[in-house]
Each structure stands twice: as C-alpha cells, then as structure tokens.
mmCIF file of C-alpha atoms in Angstrom:
data_model
loop_
_atom_site.group_PDB
_atom_site.id
_atom_site.type_symbol
_atom_site.label_atom_id
_atom_site.label_comp_id
_atom_site.label_asym_id
_atom_site.label_seq_id
_atom_site.Cartn_x
_atom_site.Cartn_y
_atom_site.Cartn_z
ATOM 1 C CA MET X 1 0.322 0.229 0.402
ATOM 2 C CA ILE X 2 1.314 3.721 -0.809
ATOM 3 C CA ALA X 3 -0.287 6.245 1.069
ATOM 4 C CA LEU X 4 -0.355 9.162 -0.810
ATOM 5 C CA ASP X 5 -1.154 12.636 0.698
ATOM 6 C CA PRO X 6 -2.298 15.245 -2.192
ATOM 7 C CA ARG X 7 -3.282 18.245 -0.491
ATOM 8 C CA ALA X 8 0.459 18.638 1.268
ATOM 9 C CA ALA X 9 2.063 17.765 -1.948
ATOM 10 C CA ALA X 10 -0.122 20.130 -4.270
ATOM 11 C CA ARG X 11 1.263 22.652 -1.195
ATOM 12 C CA ALA X 12 4.151 21.957 -1.816
ATOM 13 C CA ALA X 13 5.046 21.792 -5.641
ATOM 14 C CA PRO X 14 7.358 23.888 -7.643
ATOM 15 C CA ALA X 15 6.737 25.852 -10.591
ATOM 16 C CA ALA X 16 8.898 26.539 -13.162
ATOM 17 C CA SER X 17 8.289 30.623 -12.805
ATOM 18 C CA PRO X 18 5.864 32.837 -10.670
ATOM 19 C CA THR X 19 3.076 32.812 -13.392
ATOM 20 C CA ARG X 20 3.015 29.369 -13.859
ATOM 21 C CA PRO X 21 1.110 26.429 -11.776
ATOM 22 C CA ALA X 22 2.763 24.790 -9.710
ATOM 23 C CA THR X 23 2.411 21.005 -10.568
ATOM 24 C CA ALA X 24 4.483 17.636 -9.321
ATOM 25 C CA ILE X 25 3.921 14.208 -10.250
ATOM 26 C CA LEU X 26 2.650 13.054 -6.735
ATOM 27 C CA HIS X 27 2.703 8.725 -8.475
ATOM 28 C CA ASP X 28 3.771 6.964 -11.782
ATOM 29 C CA GLY X 29 2.771 3.552 -11.506
ATOM 30 C CA PRO X 30 2.886 1.264 -14.835
ATOM 31 C CA ASP X 31 -0.698 1.558 -15.195
ATOM 32 C CA ALA X 32 -2.071 5.976 -14.216
ATOM 33 C CA ARG X 33 0.249 9.283 -12.987
ATOM 34 C CA LEU X 34 -1.088 11.158 -10.046
ATOM 35 C CA VAL X 35 0.137 15.183 -10.898
ATOM 36 C CA VAL X 36 -0.956 17.585 -8.226
ATOM 37 C CA PHE X 37 -1.471 21.573 -9.069
ATOM 38 C CA ARG X 38 -1.334 24.221 -7.429
ATOM 39 C CA LEU X 39 -2.913 27.362 -9.390
ATOM 40 C CA ALA X 40 -3.073 30.982 -7.754
ATOM 41 C CA PRO X 41 -5.822 33.719 -8.648
ATOM 42 C CA GLY X 42 -5.741 34.041 -12.324
ATOM 43 C CA GLN X 43 -3.792 31.618 -13.296
ATOM 44 C CA ALA X 44 -4.720 28.727 -15.861
ATOM 45 C CA VAL X 45 -3.443 25.859 -17.702
ATOM 46 C CA PRO X 46 -4.858 25.937 -20.944
ATOM 47 C CA PRO X 47 -6.784 23.965 -22.547
ATOM 48 C CA HIS X 48 -4.893 20.992 -24.342
ATOM 49 C CA ARG X 49 -5.403 16.684 -24.974
ATOM 50 C CA SER X 50 -4.594 13.379 -23.934
ATOM 51 C CA ALA X 51 -4.166 10.572 -25.042
ATOM 52 C CA SER X 52 -5.754 8.846 -22.184
ATOM 53 C CA THR X 53 -8.635 9.541 -19.488
ATOM 54 C CA VAL X 54 -7.912 12.253 -17.723
ATOM 55 C CA THR X 55 -9.573 12.580 -14.099
ATOM 56 C CA LEU X 56 -9.735 16.310 -12.185
ATOM 57 C CA ALA X 57 -10.631 16.366 -8.688
ATOM 58 C CA VAL X 58 -10.504 19.163 -6.985
ATOM 59 C CA LEU X 59 -8.976 19.405 -3.562
ATOM 60 C CA GLU X 60 -9.617 23.269 -2.232
ATOM 61 C CA GLY X 61 -10.556 26.269 -3.540
ATOM 62 C CA ALA X 62 -12.480 27.315 -6.374
ATOM 63 C CA GLY X 63 -12.197 27.490 -10.411
ATOM 64 C CA VAL X 64 -13.263 27.324 -14.063
ATOM 65 C CA LEU X 65 -13.020 24.072 -16.014
ATOM 66 C CA SER X 66 -12.953 24.093 -18.724
ATOM 67 C CA GLY X 67 -14.239 20.796 -22.215
ATOM 68 C CA GLY X 68 -15.424 20.467 -25.446
ATOM 69 C CA ASP X 69 -19.094 21.424 -24.117
ATOM 70 C CA GLY X 70 -17.642 24.710 -22.493
ATOM 71 C CA GLU X 71 -16.560 25.908 -19.296
ATOM 72 C CA ARG X 72 -18.557 25.045 -15.660
ATOM 73 C CA ALA X 73 -16.983 26.264 -12.274
ATOM 74 C CA CYS X 74 -15.354 24.238 -10.129
ATOM 75 C CA ALA X 75 -15.085 23.567 -6.171
ATOM 76 C CA ALA X 76 -13.669 21.694 -3.683
ATOM 77 C CA GLY X 77 -15.056 18.110 -3.985
ATOM 78 C CA ASP X 78 -16.152 18.260 -7.498
ATOM 79 C CA VAL X 79 -15.313 15.258 -9.691
ATOM 80 C CA VAL X 80 -14.697 15.863 -13.683
ATOM 81 C CA VAL X 81 -13.605 12.838 -16.334
ATOM 82 C CA TYR X 82 -12.348 13.579 -19.982
ATOM 83 C CA ALA X 83 -12.447 11.548 -22.471
ATOM 84 C CA PRO X 84 -9.588 10.111 -24.248
ATOM 85 C CA ASP X 85 -8.445 13.025 -26.771
ATOM 86 C CA GLU X 86 -11.143 15.541 -25.232
ATOM 87 C CA LEU X 87 -10.464 19.311 -24.962
ATOM 88 C CA HIS X 88 -9.415 20.114 -21.520
ATOM 89 C CA GLY X 89 -8.104 22.510 -19.134
ATOM 90 C CA MET X 90 -8.179 24.899 -15.850
ATOM 91 C CA ARG X 91 -8.297 28.064 -14.441
ATOM 92 C CA ALA X 92 -8.097 29.562 -10.810
ATOM 93 C CA THR X 93 -10.296 32.068 -10.556
ATOM 94 C CA ASP X 94 -9.961 34.113 -7.120
ATOM 95 C CA ALA X 95 -9.096 32.033 -4.899
ATOM 96 C CA GLU X 96 -6.267 29.583 -5.028
ATOM 97 C CA LEU X 97 -7.026 26.129 -6.315
ATOM 98 C CA LEU X 98 -5.709 22.794 -6.046
ATOM 99 C CA LEU X 99 -6.858 19.516 -7.905
ATOM 100 C CA LEU X 100 -5.530 16.221 -8.647
ATOM 101 C CA ALA X 101 -5.487 14.653 -12.149
ATOM 102 C CA THR X 102 -5.679 11.083 -12.448
ATOM 103 C CA ILE X 103 -3.792 10.013 -16.189
ATOM 104 C CA ALA X 104 -4.829 6.298 -17.060
ATOM 105 C CA PRO X 105 -3.172 5.017 -18.750
ATOM 106 C CA ARG X 106 0.153 6.314 -17.869
ATOM 107 C CA PRO X 107 1.102 8.511 -20.930
ATOM 108 C CA GLY X 108 3.494 6.459 -23.079
ATOM 109 C CA ALA X 109 1.224 3.267 -22.102
ATOM 110 C CA ARG X 110 -0.876 3.089 -24.903
#
C-alpha cells in the first residue's frame, strides 16, 4: 500500500516560474500517473488534449474547468472526467485552486 497526501504535495509543488501553475508528479505507476496542481488566482492551464482518460478532482478552492462542451465552475469535492483526446483545461478565479489529476493509462503506455 502507498499512502499519499495530495493536498500537502500540491502545496509543496514547485512552479517553473511565478506566472505558471505549480505541478508535481505524486505517483507514477505502470497503469496511471497522479499529478497535483496548485494554481494561484488568475493562473491557468490552457486547454489541451491527452491520449489518456483524465480525471480531475478539486482538492481545495474554486475555479473553472474547461472542456469540449465549454466551461463550468468547480469547487472542492468536484470530480470531472475527460475522455481520451477530449479538450480540457483549468483556471483559478479569485482563490488558490488545488487539483489532483489521474491520467490513465499512464502517458506513453498506449
């Protein structure tokens, strides 16, 4: 068993620059990759696509998740699933946003 603390990992995640969201790989297994994100107010991950299914769980805060059907508000406790090759992105609004992304199958496994 591996016990993980995604909130603590997201809070400690490094950012490549002060203007970019902080990210860290929480777990990288043969079947799935877990990635945490910490977005400061106004920061975003632009819409993009993945060959895998992407599940986003909102750990803390509030923001906006985007997909092929447009945008929707999100808050702590929400979980959104994107199909393979579906457009997806995220944006923090007025508060910090912590997210856990589960990417399965693991990138490069297909």
